[in-house]
Short mmCIF file of C-alpha atoms in Angstrom, two decimals:
data_model
loop_
_atom_site.label_atom_id
_atom_site.label_comp_id
_atom_site.label_asym_id
_atom_site.label_seq_id
_atom_site.Cartn_x
_atom_site.Cartn_y
_atom_site.Cartn_z
CA MET A 1232 6.47 -92.44 17.82
CA ALA A 1233 3.64 -92.68 15.28
CA ILE A 1234 2.22 -89.67 13.43
CA GLU A 1235 -1.08 -90.16 15.29
CA THR A 1236 0.62 -88.89 18.44
CA LEU A 1237 1.48 -85.67 16.62
CA TYR A 1238 -2.19 -85.22 15.76
CA ASP A 1239 -3.18 -85.76 19.40
CA HIS A 1240 -0.55 -83.24 20.53
CA MET A 1241 -1.93 -80.69 18.05
CA GLY A 1242 -5.51 -80.88 19.29
CA GLY A 1243 -6.68 -84.26 18.05
CA MET A 1244 -9.86 -83.70 16.06
CA GLY A 1245 -9.32 -80.00 15.47
CA ARG A 1246 -10.68 -77.56 12.92
CA PHE A 1247 -8.22 -78.76 10.28
CA GLN A 1248 -9.32 -82.39 10.57
CA VAL A 1249 -13.00 -81.45 10.42
CA MET A 1250 -12.57 -79.25 7.35
CA THR A 1251 -10.30 -81.69 5.51
CA SER A 1252 -12.52 -84.71 6.20
CA ILE A 1253 -15.60 -82.89 4.87
CA LEU A 1254 -13.85 -81.55 1.75
CA ILE A 1255 -12.42 -84.95 0.84
CA ALA A 1256 -15.77 -86.63 1.51
CA LEU A 1257 -17.49 -84.22 -0.91
CA CYS A 1258 -15.92 -86.15 -3.79
CA GLN A 1259 -18.10 -89.12 -2.90
CA VAL A 1260 -21.35 -87.15 -3.20
CA PRO A 1261 -21.38 -87.04 -7.04
CA ALA A 1262 -19.89 -90.56 -7.04
CA GLY A 1263 -22.90 -91.86 -5.11
CA TRP A 1264 -25.22 -90.03 -7.51
CA SER A 1265 -23.47 -91.57 -10.55
CA MET A 1266 -23.27 -95.07 -9.12
CA LEU A 1267 -27.02 -95.42 -8.80
CA GLN A 1268 -28.13 -93.28 -11.72
CA MET A 1269 -29.17 -96.41 -13.59
CA THR A 1270 -31.89 -97.01 -11.00
CA PHE A 1271 -33.71 -94.18 -12.79
CA ALA A 1272 -32.20 -94.35 -16.27
CA GLY A 1273 -32.99 -98.06 -16.44
CA ILE A 1274 -36.63 -97.90 -15.33
CA ILE A 1275 -38.78 -100.07 -17.61
CA PRO A 1276 -42.27 -98.51 -17.65
CA ASP A 1277 -45.42 -100.17 -18.91
CA PHE A 1278 -45.60 -99.90 -22.67
CA HIS A 1279 -48.00 -100.62 -25.52
CA CYS A 1280 -46.94 -102.46 -28.63
CA LEU A 1281 -47.89 -100.80 -31.91
CA VAL A 1282 -47.89 -102.61 -35.21
CA TRP A 1283 -47.98 -99.91 -37.84
CA GLU A 1284 -47.37 -101.08 -41.39
CA ASP A 1285 -49.18 -98.55 -43.52
CA SER A 1286 -51.00 -95.69 -41.89
CA ASP A 1287 -52.70 -94.65 -45.13
CA ASN A 1288 -54.87 -97.77 -44.99
CA TYR A 1289 -56.67 -96.74 -41.82
CA ALA A 1290 -56.03 -93.04 -41.23
CA ASP A 1291 -57.68 -89.87 -42.45
CA PRO A 1292 -55.46 -87.46 -44.35
CA GLY A 1293 -55.57 -84.92 -41.51
CA GLN A 1294 -54.81 -87.40 -38.73
CA ASN A 1295 -51.40 -86.98 -37.05
CA LYS A 1296 -49.05 -89.79 -36.12
CA ASP A 1297 -49.93 -89.83 -32.39
CA ASP A 1298 -53.63 -90.16 -33.21
CA ILE A 1299 -52.81 -93.05 -35.52
CA ILE A 1300 -50.84 -94.73 -32.74
CA LEU A 1301 -53.67 -94.33 -30.26
CA SER A 1302 -56.22 -95.59 -32.74
CA GLY A 1303 -54.04 -98.62 -33.36
CA ILE A 1304 -53.91 -99.36 -29.63
CA VAL A 1305 -57.67 -98.99 -29.25
CA LYS A 1306 -58.23 -101.18 -32.27
CA ASN A 1307 -56.17 -103.98 -30.71
CA SER A 1308 -57.46 -103.23 -27.17
CA LEU A 1309 -55.23 -102.15 -24.28
CA ASN A 1310 -54.79 -105.63 -22.83
CA ASP A 1311 -53.62 -107.04 -26.17
CA THR A 1312 -50.84 -104.45 -26.53
CA LEU A 1313 -49.75 -103.88 -22.90
CA ASN A 1314 -46.15 -105.01 -22.36
CA LYS A 1315 -46.33 -107.18 -25.48
CA CYS A 1316 -43.55 -107.62 -28.01
CA SER A 1317 -45.89 -108.63 -30.81
CA VAL A 1318 -49.57 -108.48 -31.77
CA ASN A 1319 -51.15 -111.37 -33.64
CA GLY A 1320 -47.70 -112.71 -34.50
CA THR A 1321 -46.43 -109.41 -35.88
CA SER A 1322 -43.47 -107.74 -34.11
CA CYS A 1323 -43.82 -104.21 -32.78
CA ASN A 1324 -42.26 -101.43 -34.78
CA ARG A 1325 -43.03 -98.73 -32.24
CA PHE A 1326 -43.84 -98.44 -28.54
CA LEU A 1327 -45.94 -96.07 -26.51
CA TYR A 1328 -44.83 -95.72 -22.88
CA ASP A 1329 -47.07 -95.01 -19.90
CA THR A 1330 -44.71 -92.52 -18.26
CA SER A 1331 -43.63 -88.90 -18.49
CA ALA A 1332 -40.04 -89.72 -17.49
CA GLU A 1333 -37.39 -89.93 -20.21
CA THR A 1334 -35.08 -92.86 -19.51
CA ILE A 1335 -32.66 -94.71 -21.76
CA ILE A 1336 -35.39 -97.35 -22.11
CA THR A 1337 -37.85 -94.88 -23.63
CA GLU A 1338 -35.12 -93.00 -25.51
CA TRP A 1339 -33.88 -95.99 -27.50
CA ASN A 1340 -36.75 -98.49 -27.06
CA LEU A 1341 -34.69 -100.93 -24.97
CA VAL A 1342 -37.50 -103.43 -24.49
CA CYS A 1343 -38.36 -106.81 -25.99
CA ASP A 1344 -35.40 -107.81 -28.19
CA LEU A 1345 -33.21 -105.13 -26.56
CA SER A 1346 -34.27 -105.72 -22.96
CA TRP A 1347 -30.84 -107.21 -22.21
CA VAL A 1348 -29.15 -103.84 -22.77
CA LYS A 1349 -30.08 -102.49 -19.31
CA LYS A 1350 -28.27 -105.32 -17.46
CA ILE A 1351 -25.27 -105.04 -19.77
CA VAL A 1352 -24.97 -101.28 -19.24
CA ILE A 1353 -25.06 -101.75 -15.45
CA SER A 1354 -22.42 -104.47 -15.66
CA ILE A 1355 -20.26 -102.34 -17.98
CA GLN A 1356 -20.45 -99.50 -15.47
CA MET A 1357 -19.42 -101.83 -12.65
CA ALA A 1358 -16.56 -103.18 -14.76
CA GLY A 1359 -15.38 -99.59 -15.09
CA VAL A 1360 -15.59 -99.17 -11.32
CA LEU A 1361 -13.42 -102.28 -10.99
CA ILE A 1362 -10.77 -100.90 -13.37
CA GLY A 1363 -10.81 -97.54 -11.62
CA ALA A 1364 -10.30 -99.14 -8.21
CA ILE A 1365 -7.29 -101.13 -9.45
CA VAL A 1366 -5.67 -98.22 -11.26
CA ALA A 1367 -6.24 -95.66 -8.51
CA GLY A 1368 -5.02 -98.03 -5.80
CA GLN A 1369 -1.68 -98.33 -7.56
CA PHE A 1370 -1.42 -94.72 -8.72
CA SER A 1371 -2.28 -93.11 -5.38
CA ASP A 1372 0.44 -95.07 -3.59
CA VAL A 1373 2.95 -93.89 -6.21
CA PHE A 1374 1.83 -90.38 -7.18
CA GLY A 1375 0.00 -89.32 -4.03
CA ARG A 1376 -3.53 -89.32 -2.69
CA LYS A 1377 -4.44 -85.76 -3.67
CA ARG A 1378 -3.22 -85.77 -7.24
CA VAL A 1379 -5.00 -89.00 -8.12
CA LEU A 1380 -8.27 -88.18 -6.32
CA TYR A 1381 -8.81 -84.80 -7.92
CA THR A 1382 -7.64 -85.90 -11.36
CA PHE A 1383 -10.43 -88.47 -11.39
CA ALA A 1384 -12.88 -85.95 -9.89
CA PHE A 1385 -12.26 -83.66 -12.87
CA ALA A 1386 -12.53 -86.58 -15.29
CA HIS A 1387 -15.85 -87.52 -13.69
CA THR A 1388 -17.15 -84.03 -14.41
CA PHE A 1389 -16.05 -84.09 -18.04
CA VAL A 1390 -17.34 -87.59 -18.87
CA ASN A 1391 -20.78 -86.87 -17.36
CA VAL A 1392 -21.16 -83.94 -19.73
CA ILE A 1393 -20.22 -86.09 -22.74
CA CYS A 1394 -22.58 -88.85 -21.56
CA GLY A 1395 -25.48 -86.39 -21.50
CA PHE A 1396 -25.04 -85.92 -25.26
CA SER A 1397 -25.06 -89.66 -26.07
CA SER A 1398 -26.66 -90.34 -29.44
CA GLY A 1399 -27.29 -94.04 -28.88
CA TRP A 1400 -27.16 -96.75 -26.26
CA ILE A 1401 -23.73 -97.95 -27.42
CA MET A 1402 -22.19 -94.53 -26.84
CA PHE A 1403 -24.10 -94.28 -23.57
CA GLY A 1404 -22.66 -97.65 -22.43
CA CYS A 1405 -19.11 -96.53 -23.28
CA MET A 1406 -19.56 -93.32 -21.30
CA ARG A 1407 -21.02 -95.24 -18.36
CA PHE A 1408 -17.88 -97.39 -18.38
CA LEU A 1409 -15.67 -94.30 -18.12
CA ILE A 1410 -17.92 -92.86 -15.41
CA GLY A 1411 -17.53 -96.16 -13.57
CA VAL A 1412 -13.73 -95.84 -13.80
CA CYS A 1413 -13.94 -92.44 -12.14
CA ILE A 1414 -16.31 -93.70 -9.43
CA GLY A 1415 -14.05 -96.64 -8.59
CA ALA A 1416 -11.00 -94.40 -8.36
CA ILE A 1417 -12.72 -91.83 -6.15
CA VAL A 1418 -14.17 -94.39 -3.75
CA VAL A 1419 -10.88 -96.26 -3.27
CA VAL A 1420 -8.79 -93.13 -2.62
CA VAL A 1421 -11.13 -91.18 -0.33
CA ALA A 1422 -11.06 -93.63 2.61
CA PRO A 1423 -7.28 -93.84 3.22
CA TYR A 1424 -6.83 -90.18 2.31
CA GLN A 1425 -9.22 -89.12 5.06
CA MET A 1426 -7.87 -91.62 7.57
CA GLU A 1427 -4.28 -90.45 7.25
CA PHE A 1428 -5.26 -87.05 8.71
CA LEU A 1429 -7.09 -88.44 11.74
CA PRO A 1430 -5.96 -89.59 15.22
CA VAL A 1431 -6.82 -93.14 16.31
CA LYS A 1432 -9.92 -92.24 18.30
CA TRP A 1433 -11.54 -90.37 15.42
CA ARG A 1434 -10.73 -92.74 12.56
CA PRO A 1435 -14.19 -94.39 12.76
CA LEU A 1436 -15.63 -90.97 11.86
CA MET A 1437 -14.62 -91.74 8.29
CA GLY A 1438 -17.17 -94.52 8.16
CA ILE A 1439 -20.17 -92.44 9.27
CA LEU A 1440 -19.81 -89.41 7.02
CA PRO A 1441 -22.87 -89.96 4.78
CA SER A 1442 -21.27 -88.49 1.66
CA PHE A 1443 -22.09 -91.39 -0.67
CA THR A 1444 -25.58 -91.72 0.81
CA LEU A 1445 -26.09 -87.96 0.53
CA GLY A 1446 -25.30 -88.21 -3.17
CA VAL A 1447 -27.98 -90.87 -3.63
CA THR A 1448 -30.49 -88.78 -1.67
CA ILE A 1449 -29.85 -85.71 -3.81
CA PHE A 1450 -30.12 -87.90 -6.91
CA ALA A 1451 -33.57 -89.17 -5.88
CA GLY A 1452 -34.85 -85.59 -5.54
CA ALA A 1453 -33.23 -84.48 -8.78
CA ALA A 1454 -34.69 -87.46 -10.68
CA ALA A 1455 -38.19 -86.59 -9.46
CA LEU A 1456 -37.76 -82.97 -10.60
CA LEU A 1457 -35.87 -83.39 -13.88
CA GLU A 1458 -37.21 -86.75 -15.07
CA HIS A 1459 -34.72 -86.89 -17.93
CA TRP A 1460 -31.62 -89.09 -18.06
CA SER A 1461 -29.42 -86.54 -19.89
CA HIS A 1462 -30.39 -83.63 -17.61
CA LEU A 1463 -29.40 -85.75 -14.61
CA HIS A 1464 -25.94 -86.28 -16.10
CA PHE A 1465 -25.47 -82.53 -16.59
CA ALA A 1466 -26.57 -81.85 -13.00
CA CYS A 1467 -24.19 -84.51 -11.69
CA ALA A 1468 -21.35 -82.89 -13.65
CA GLY A 1469 -22.02 -79.58 -11.92
CA LEU A 1470 -21.94 -81.21 -8.50
CA SER A 1471 -18.72 -83.03 -9.39
CA LEU A 1472 -17.09 -79.76 -10.49
CA ILE A 1473 -17.75 -78.26 -7.05
CA SER A 1474 -16.02 -81.20 -5.33
CA PHE A 1475 -13.05 -80.82 -7.71
CA LEU A 1476 -12.63 -77.12 -6.90
CA CYS A 1477 -12.56 -77.94 -3.18
CA GLY A 1478 -9.28 -79.76 -3.80
CA TRP A 1479 -7.42 -76.44 -3.76
CA PHE A 1480 -7.91 -76.30 0.02
CA VAL A 1481 -6.77 -79.87 0.83
CA PRO A 1482 -3.06 -80.74 1.26
CA GLU A 1483 -1.34 -84.01 0.46
CA SER A 1484 -1.28 -86.67 3.17
CA PRO A 1485 1.69 -85.99 5.52
CA ARG A 1486 2.00 -89.73 6.17
CA TRP A 1487 2.35 -90.43 2.44
CA LEU A 1488 4.86 -87.58 2.06
CA ALA A 1489 6.95 -88.83 4.98
CA VAL A 1490 7.20 -92.47 3.89
CA HIS A 1491 8.16 -91.27 0.39
CA GLY A 1492 11.05 -89.22 1.76
CA ARG A 1493 9.48 -85.79 1.20
CA ILE A 1494 10.11 -84.80 4.81
CA GLY A 1495 10.14 -81.04 4.22
CA GLU A 1496 6.71 -81.08 2.57
CA ALA A 1497 5.34 -83.33 5.30
CA GLU A 1498 6.61 -80.92 7.96
CA GLN A 1499 4.91 -78.02 6.15
CA VAL A 1500 1.60 -79.89 6.27
CA ILE A 1501 2.09 -80.54 9.99
CA GLN A 1502 2.73 -76.83 10.51
CA ARG A 1503 -0.43 -76.01 8.57
CA ILE A 1504 -2.42 -78.40 10.79
CA ALA A 1505 -1.00 -76.81 13.93
CA LYS A 1506 -1.71 -73.30 12.66
CA MET A 1507 -5.35 -74.01 11.83
CA ASN A 1508 -5.85 -75.86 15.13
CA ARG A 1509 -4.12 -72.96 16.95
CA THR A 1510 -1.49 -75.15 18.58
CA ASN A 1511 2.27 -75.60 18.32
CA ILE A 1512 3.97 -78.54 16.67
CA PRO A 1513 6.01 -80.85 18.95
CA ASP A 1514 9.76 -80.27 19.03
CA ASP A 1515 10.48 -83.79 17.80
CA THR A 1516 8.20 -83.57 14.72
CA LEU A 1517 11.08 -83.76 12.26
CA SER A 1518 12.63 -86.78 13.96
CA ILE A 1519 9.27 -88.60 13.96
CA LEU A 1520 8.80 -87.99 10.24
CA GLN A 1521 12.34 -89.14 9.53
CA SER A 1522 11.85 -92.29 11.60
CA MET A 1523 8.77 -93.11 9.51
CA ARG A 1524 10.86 -92.92 6.36
CA GLU A 1525 13.68 -94.96 7.90
CA SER A 1526 11.19 -97.60 9.00
CA VAL A 1527 10.04 -97.98 5.42
CA ASN A 1528 13.63 -98.11 4.16
CA ARG A 1529 14.22 -101.13 6.38
CA SER A 1530 11.46 -103.00 4.56
CA ILE A 1531 12.43 -105.73 2.15
CA VAL A 1532 10.94 -104.02 -0.91
CA LYS A 1533 11.42 -100.34 -1.72
CA MET A 1534 8.39 -98.09 -1.72
CA ARG A 1535 7.99 -97.43 -5.42
CA LYS A 1536 8.18 -101.12 -6.28
CA TYR A 1537 5.16 -102.23 -4.26
CA THR A 1538 2.50 -103.81 -6.47
CA TYR A 1539 -0.61 -105.91 -5.98
CA PHE A 1540 1.59 -109.04 -6.04
CA ASP A 1541 3.16 -107.91 -2.75
CA LEU A 1542 -0.20 -108.38 -1.05
CA PHE A 1543 0.23 -112.14 -1.52
CA LYS A 1544 3.91 -112.53 -0.55
CA ARG A 1545 3.17 -112.65 3.16
CA LYS A 1546 0.60 -114.66 5.06
CA PHE A 1547 -0.65 -111.63 6.98
CA THR A 1548 -1.46 -109.49 3.94
CA THR A 1549 -2.73 -112.49 1.95
CA LYS A 1550 -5.32 -113.27 4.62
CA LEU A 1551 -6.40 -109.64 4.81
CA SER A 1552 -6.70 -109.36 1.03
CA LEU A 1553 -8.84 -112.48 0.62
CA VAL A 1554 -11.09 -111.76 3.60
CA PHE A 1555 -11.87 -108.19 2.63
CA PHE A 1556 -12.22 -109.13 -1.04
CA TYR A 1557 -15.05 -111.43 -0.01
CA TYR A 1558 -16.53 -108.85 2.34
CA TRP A 1559 -16.72 -106.21 -0.38
CA PHE A 1560 -18.11 -108.78 -2.86
CA MET A 1561 -20.84 -109.72 -0.39
CA LEU A 1562 -21.61 -106.10 0.44
CA ALA A 1563 -21.90 -105.12 -3.22
CA VAL A 1564 -24.21 -107.99 -4.15
CA VAL A 1565 -26.56 -107.24 -1.24
CA TYR A 1566 -26.36 -103.43 -1.53
CA TYR A 1567 -26.68 -103.07 -5.30
CA GLY A 1568 -28.96 -106.08 -5.62
CA ILE A 1569 -31.53 -104.26 -3.48
CA TYR A 1570 -30.88 -100.85 -5.05
CA PHE A 1571 -31.08 -101.90 -8.70
CA GLY A 1572 -34.14 -104.00 -7.88
CA VAL A 1573 -36.00 -100.99 -6.49
CA GLY A 1574 -38.14 -100.88 -9.63
CA SER A 1575 -39.76 -104.17 -8.51
CA PHE A 1576 -40.99 -102.68 -5.22
CA VAL A 1577 -44.52 -101.34 -4.86
CA GLY A 1578 -45.10 -97.60 -4.50
CA ASN A 1579 -43.44 -94.49 -5.94
CA ILE A 1580 -39.98 -95.31 -7.26
CA TYR A 1581 -38.52 -91.88 -6.40
CA LEU A 1582 -39.74 -92.19 -2.84
CA ASN A 1583 -38.34 -95.71 -2.61
CA ILE A 1584 -34.90 -94.56 -3.83
CA PHE A 1585 -35.01 -91.64 -1.37
CA LEU A 1586 -35.97 -93.89 1.54
CA LEU A 1587 -33.30 -96.45 0.67
CA ALA A 1588 -30.73 -93.69 1.01
CA VAL A 1589 -32.00 -91.43 3.79
CA MET A 1590 -32.96 -94.20 6.25
CA GLU A 1591 -29.31 -95.17 6.48
CA ILE A 1592 -28.07 -91.77 7.67
CA PRO A 1593 -29.42 -91.74 11.28
CA VAL A 1594 -28.14 -95.25 11.97
CA GLN A 1595 -24.71 -94.36 10.56
CA VAL A 1596 -24.11 -92.08 13.55
CA SER A 1597 -24.17 -95.09 15.88
CA ILE A 1598 -21.26 -96.69 13.99
CA PHE A 1599 -18.77 -94.17 15.36
CA PHE A 1600 -19.71 -94.87 18.98
CA MET A 1601 -20.00 -98.62 18.46
CA ASN A 1602 -16.60 -98.84 16.77
CA ASN A 1603 -14.96 -97.03 19.67
CA ARG A 1604 -16.96 -98.85 22.34
CA ILE A 1605 -17.10 -102.49 21.22
CA GLY A 1606 -14.60 -102.50 18.35
CA ARG A 1607 -14.74 -102.89 14.58
CA ARG A 1608 -15.34 -106.64 14.49
CA LYS A 1609 -18.29 -106.72 16.88
CA THR A 1610 -19.86 -103.70 15.18
CA THR A 1611 -19.61 -105.47 11.83
CA LEU A 1612 -21.15 -108.64 13.24
CA VAL A 1613 -24.08 -106.73 14.74
CA PHE A 1614 -25.04 -105.10 11.45
CA LEU A 1615 -24.53 -108.26 9.37
CA ILE A 1616 -26.93 -110.13 11.64
CA LEU A 1617 -29.41 -107.24 11.59
CA CYS A 1618 -29.28 -107.34 7.78
CA PHE A 1619 -29.73 -111.11 7.60
CA MET A 1620 -32.91 -111.14 9.70
CA PRO A 1621 -35.09 -108.86 7.49
CA LEU A 1622 -33.84 -110.57 4.32
CA LEU A 1623 -34.87 -113.90 5.79
CA GLY A 1624 -38.22 -112.29 6.59
CA CYS A 1625 -38.58 -111.23 2.93
CA LEU A 1626 -37.99 -114.81 1.85
CA LEU A 1627 -40.58 -116.14 4.28
CA PHE A 1628 -43.19 -113.53 3.28
CA ARG A 1629 -42.55 -114.29 -0.36
CA GLU A 1630 -43.11 -118.02 0.08
CA LEU A 1631 -45.71 -118.20 2.85
CA SER A 1632 -47.73 -114.99 2.88
CA VAL A 1633 -50.66 -113.93 0.69
CA GLY A 1634 -52.74 -110.79 0.37
CA PRO A 1635 -51.88 -107.07 0.09
CA VAL A 1636 -49.69 -107.09 3.22
CA LYS A 1637 -47.16 -109.29 1.44
CA ASP A 1638 -45.76 -106.66 -0.93
CA THR A 1639 -45.75 -103.95 1.73
CA ALA A 1640 -43.90 -106.19 4.19
CA ILE A 1641 -41.27 -107.07 1.58
CA ASN A 1642 -40.82 -103.35 0.84
CA VAL A 1643 -40.31 -102.44 4.50
CA LEU A 1644 -38.00 -105.36 5.27
CA SER A 1645 -35.90 -104.66 2.17
CA LEU A 1646 -35.51 -101.04 3.28
CA ILE A 1647 -34.32 -102.20 6.72
CA ALA A 1648 -31.90 -104.71 5.17
CA LYS A 1649 -30.44 -102.04 2.88
CA MET A 1650 -30.01 -99.72 5.87
CA MET A 1651 -28.14 -102.37 7.85
CA ILE A 1652 -25.88 -103.49 4.99
CA GLY A 1653 -24.91 -99.85 4.44
CA CYS A 1654 -23.89 -99.58 8.08
CA ALA A 1655 -21.96 -102.84 7.91
CA TRP A 1656 -20.16 -101.50 4.84
CA SER A 1657 -19.10 -98.36 6.73
CA SER A 1658 -17.70 -100.42 9.60
CA ILE A 1659 -15.89 -102.87 7.31
CA GLN A 1660 -14.37 -99.99 5.36
CA VAL A 1661 -12.80 -98.57 8.51
CA TRP A 1662 -11.72 -102.01 9.73
CA GLY A 1663 -9.99 -103.02 6.50
CA THR A 1664 -8.33 -99.66 5.93
CA GLU A 1665 -6.79 -99.76 9.41
CA LEU A 1666 -5.42 -103.28 9.00
CA PHE A 1667 -3.44 -102.77 5.78
CA PRO A 1668 0.08 -101.25 6.22
CA THR A 1669 0.63 -97.71 4.92
CA VAL A 1670 2.94 -98.72 2.06
CA VAL A 1671 0.26 -101.01 0.60
CA ARG A 1672 -2.84 -99.48 2.16
CA ASN A 1673 -4.25 -98.13 -1.07
CA LEU A 1674 -3.26 -101.34 -2.85
CA GLY A 1675 -5.07 -103.36 -0.18
CA CYS A 1676 -8.12 -101.12 -0.32
CA GLY A 1677 -8.03 -101.28 -4.10
CA PHE A 1678 -7.93 -105.08 -4.12
CA SER A 1679 -10.71 -105.23 -1.53
CA THR A 1680 -12.94 -102.98 -3.59
CA LEU A 1681 -12.17 -105.24 -6.54
CA GLY A 1682 -14.47 -107.70 -4.78
CA ALA A 1683 -17.20 -105.08 -4.70
CA ARG A 1684 -16.79 -104.45 -8.41
CA VAL A 1685 -17.02 -108.14 -9.22
CA GLY A 1686 -20.13 -108.27 -7.05
CA GLY A 1687 -21.52 -105.19 -8.77
CA ILE A 1688 -20.97 -106.73 -12.20
CA LEU A 1689 -22.70 -109.97 -11.24
CA ALA A 1690 -25.47 -108.45 -9.11
CA PRO A 1691 -27.86 -107.61 -12.02
CA PHE A 1692 -27.69 -111.23 -13.17
CA ILE A 1693 -27.77 -113.20 -9.89
CA ILE A 1694 -30.22 -110.87 -8.05
CA ASP A 1695 -33.35 -110.41 -10.11
CA PHE A 1696 -36.46 -109.46 -8.13
CA ASP A 1697 -38.59 -109.41 -11.29
CA GLU A 1698 -38.13 -113.05 -12.35
CA MET A 1699 -36.62 -114.91 -9.37
CA MET A 1700 -37.37 -112.99 -6.17
CA SER A 1701 -37.33 -115.95 -3.77
CA LEU A 1702 -34.03 -117.30 -5.08
CA SER A 1703 -32.52 -113.82 -4.92
CA TYR A 1704 -33.38 -113.37 -1.25
CA GLY A 1705 -32.05 -116.87 -0.53
CA ILE A 1706 -28.70 -116.03 -2.15
CA LEU A 1707 -28.42 -112.84 -0.10
CA CYS A 1708 -29.04 -114.76 3.14
CA VAL A 1709 -26.33 -117.32 2.36
CA LEU A 1710 -23.78 -114.60 1.57
CA LEU A 1711 -24.46 -112.87 4.90
CA VAL A 1712 -24.07 -116.11 6.90
CA LEU A 1713 -20.64 -116.67 5.33
CA GLY A 1714 -19.68 -113.07 6.04
CA THR A 1715 -20.55 -113.49 9.72
CA LEU A 1716 -18.28 -116.54 10.00
CA VAL A 1717 -15.36 -114.87 8.21
CA ALA A 1718 -15.23 -112.06 10.81
CA PHE A 1719 -13.67 -114.37 13.39
CA ILE A 1720 -10.41 -114.90 11.47
CA VAL A 1721 -9.41 -111.20 11.34
CA SER A 1722 -7.93 -109.28 14.28
CA GLU A 1723 -9.45 -106.26 16.00
CA THR A 1724 -7.99 -102.77 15.40
CA LYS A 1725 -9.67 -100.78 18.15
CA GLY A 1726 -7.22 -98.41 19.87
CA LYS A 1727 -4.24 -99.41 17.73
CA VAL A 1728 -1.98 -97.15 15.69
CA LEU A 1729 -1.64 -97.76 11.97
CA ASN A 1730 1.16 -100.00 10.74
CA ASP A 1731 3.46 -98.29 8.21
CA HIS A 1732 5.25 -101.22 6.53
CA VAL A 1733 4.51 -104.83 5.67
CA ASN A 1734 7.03 -106.29 8.13
CA GLY A 1735 5.52 -104.59 11.16
CA ARG A 1736 2.49 -105.27 13.34
CA MET A 1737 -0.07 -102.90 14.73
CA ASN A 1738 0.85 -101.49 18.11
CA SER A 1739 -1.64 -102.53 20.75
CA LEU A 1740 -1.06 -99.39 22.79
CA THR A 1741 -3.35 -96.40 22.52
CA ASN A 1742 -1.99 -93.07 21.28
CA LYS A 1743 -1.94 -91.65 24.81
CA ASP A 1744 -0.04 -94.62 26.21
CA GLU A 1745 2.43 -94.58 23.36
CA PHE A 1746 3.00 -90.85 23.67
CA GLN A 1747 3.78 -91.18 27.38
CA ARG A 1748 6.04 -94.19 26.74
CA GLU A 1749 7.98 -92.37 24.02
CA ARG A 1750 8.41 -89.31 26.25
CA MET A 1751 9.70 -91.50 29.07
CA GLU A 1752 12.15 -93.26 26.76
CA SER A 1753 13.35 -89.88 25.52
CA LYS A 1754 14.00 -88.75 29.09
CA ILE A 1755 15.88 -91.98 29.84
CA VAL A 1756 18.09 -91.48 26.78
CA SER A 1757 18.75 -87.89 27.85
CA VAL A 1758 19.76 -88.99 31.37
CA GLN A 1759 22.09 -91.64 29.92
CA GLU A 1760 23.75 -89.06 27.70
CA ASN A 1761 24.28 -86.75 30.71
CA ILE A 1762 25.86 -89.57 32.68
CA THR A 1763 28.17 -90.32 29.77
CA ASP A 1764 29.16 -86.66 29.53
CA CYS A 1765 29.98 -86.61 33.26
CA TYR A 1766 32.39 -89.54 33.01
CA GLU A 1767 33.99 -88.53 29.70
CA PRO A 1768 36.41 -85.91 31.15
CA LYS A 1769 37.65 -88.37 33.76
CA GLU A 1770 38.36 -90.97 31.11
CA LYS A 1771 40.29 -88.42 29.08
CA LYS A 1772 42.30 -87.45 32.15
CA ASP A 1773 43.14 -91.06 32.92
CA ASN A 1774 44.25 -91.62 29.36
CA SER A 1775 46.56 -88.64 29.44
CA ILE A 1776 48.30 -89.91 32.56
#
């Protein structure tokens, strides 16, 4: 009997599951904030180039520096200095920005010769996310989901504080790398950690909790209020500290404890679940937990020796790893390509960031019902197609349309595409997490998210709405077409219990069917034992004669 049947027997989606799912998901709120913080910190505002060699030649003794700067701009005319890196062949030695917001661009003058720094910082952050996903995937399967998740949640708090005190863009880039490590670790651990507390029917709930999106939404509001890159890091640290403190109320995964032989601790967690849900634990709880451990012991490789190489030793896990690596790569390029290109859209940038995040939340609710009704694969296909269509529309408007409606149409269609790719990501996350066996689930999720990190690193360079908008939309369309085709080579997981070891296959029975089957088998075994007991005295008597 699988552990999911225990959850169903103890109330299914009870108070414990609701509380635990929310508390674990809170870790993704500051992660979402941090992931997209560069959409504000990397804003390049309009600027004026100032060539200022010797102020004494053209300034009165009582004139301050700002007046000298303004007089220099007027002298050269606004059009001659706007977004220019030199005036009359002379390089700028100072810039005046047309914005009240303090970003890393205005802080360290990352324009002209240093304009490449923004893309590098984003890529460095995404490289950190990649490293964090790999490390956390391995560590959480060895040391436990809880310990790894909340260690990185605390580290995320600490590094954000240090980043807020950065004295230069090099230090800032190093801190963004470490923040990326924490983000990657948190994202890769949260999904399987939540799922291992939920019964089969409610596992898709994991994909619709808008924790990451909520973090982006809060960030958009905070950016509009604070308008300073360092203050945003301090605020994010405070939010991350709250999610870390919530870890005191969340237990370790009973599934992880059981397959690692810590049966007593797993049973205590089951008792805690039953107590909070106001039910009793089944009489055969201990035997079920022991059977999970024995099932793992029969695997070819022992638990603590599983590594990423084991994902490619069997055809089944190799196919899963490659398919979901591509899926996460595609999702990241589309998702972050649109997000980090938000500065190229018309209108208020804070409103655009807010809309990119909040528009996704209502549609996310439909994912739960669609996953349970039509399955994970069909749900994924629906949202991939619904993302492809508006992106194709953006490409057509860009090439064929003229007039003021063009930019507005591209804005609206890009918002719709971002909303749909976010929903597809939620569905694919559930689908992939269910397919990987328990003993390598975090490894599989970690390798899958590796694709997203590679996509995140490359996204600033291959998706550039400022200089190559048409080509960028064309690339996004091609990636989505390939993703639609790939869906047909992976099996459906609707209504199936999770597989615990790499040699097994997912049971096609639902939890209810399996529970009834196991109960019936238990009764049959009991009857057989009674029959044996009835004949045993007679055999002894015959032997004595």
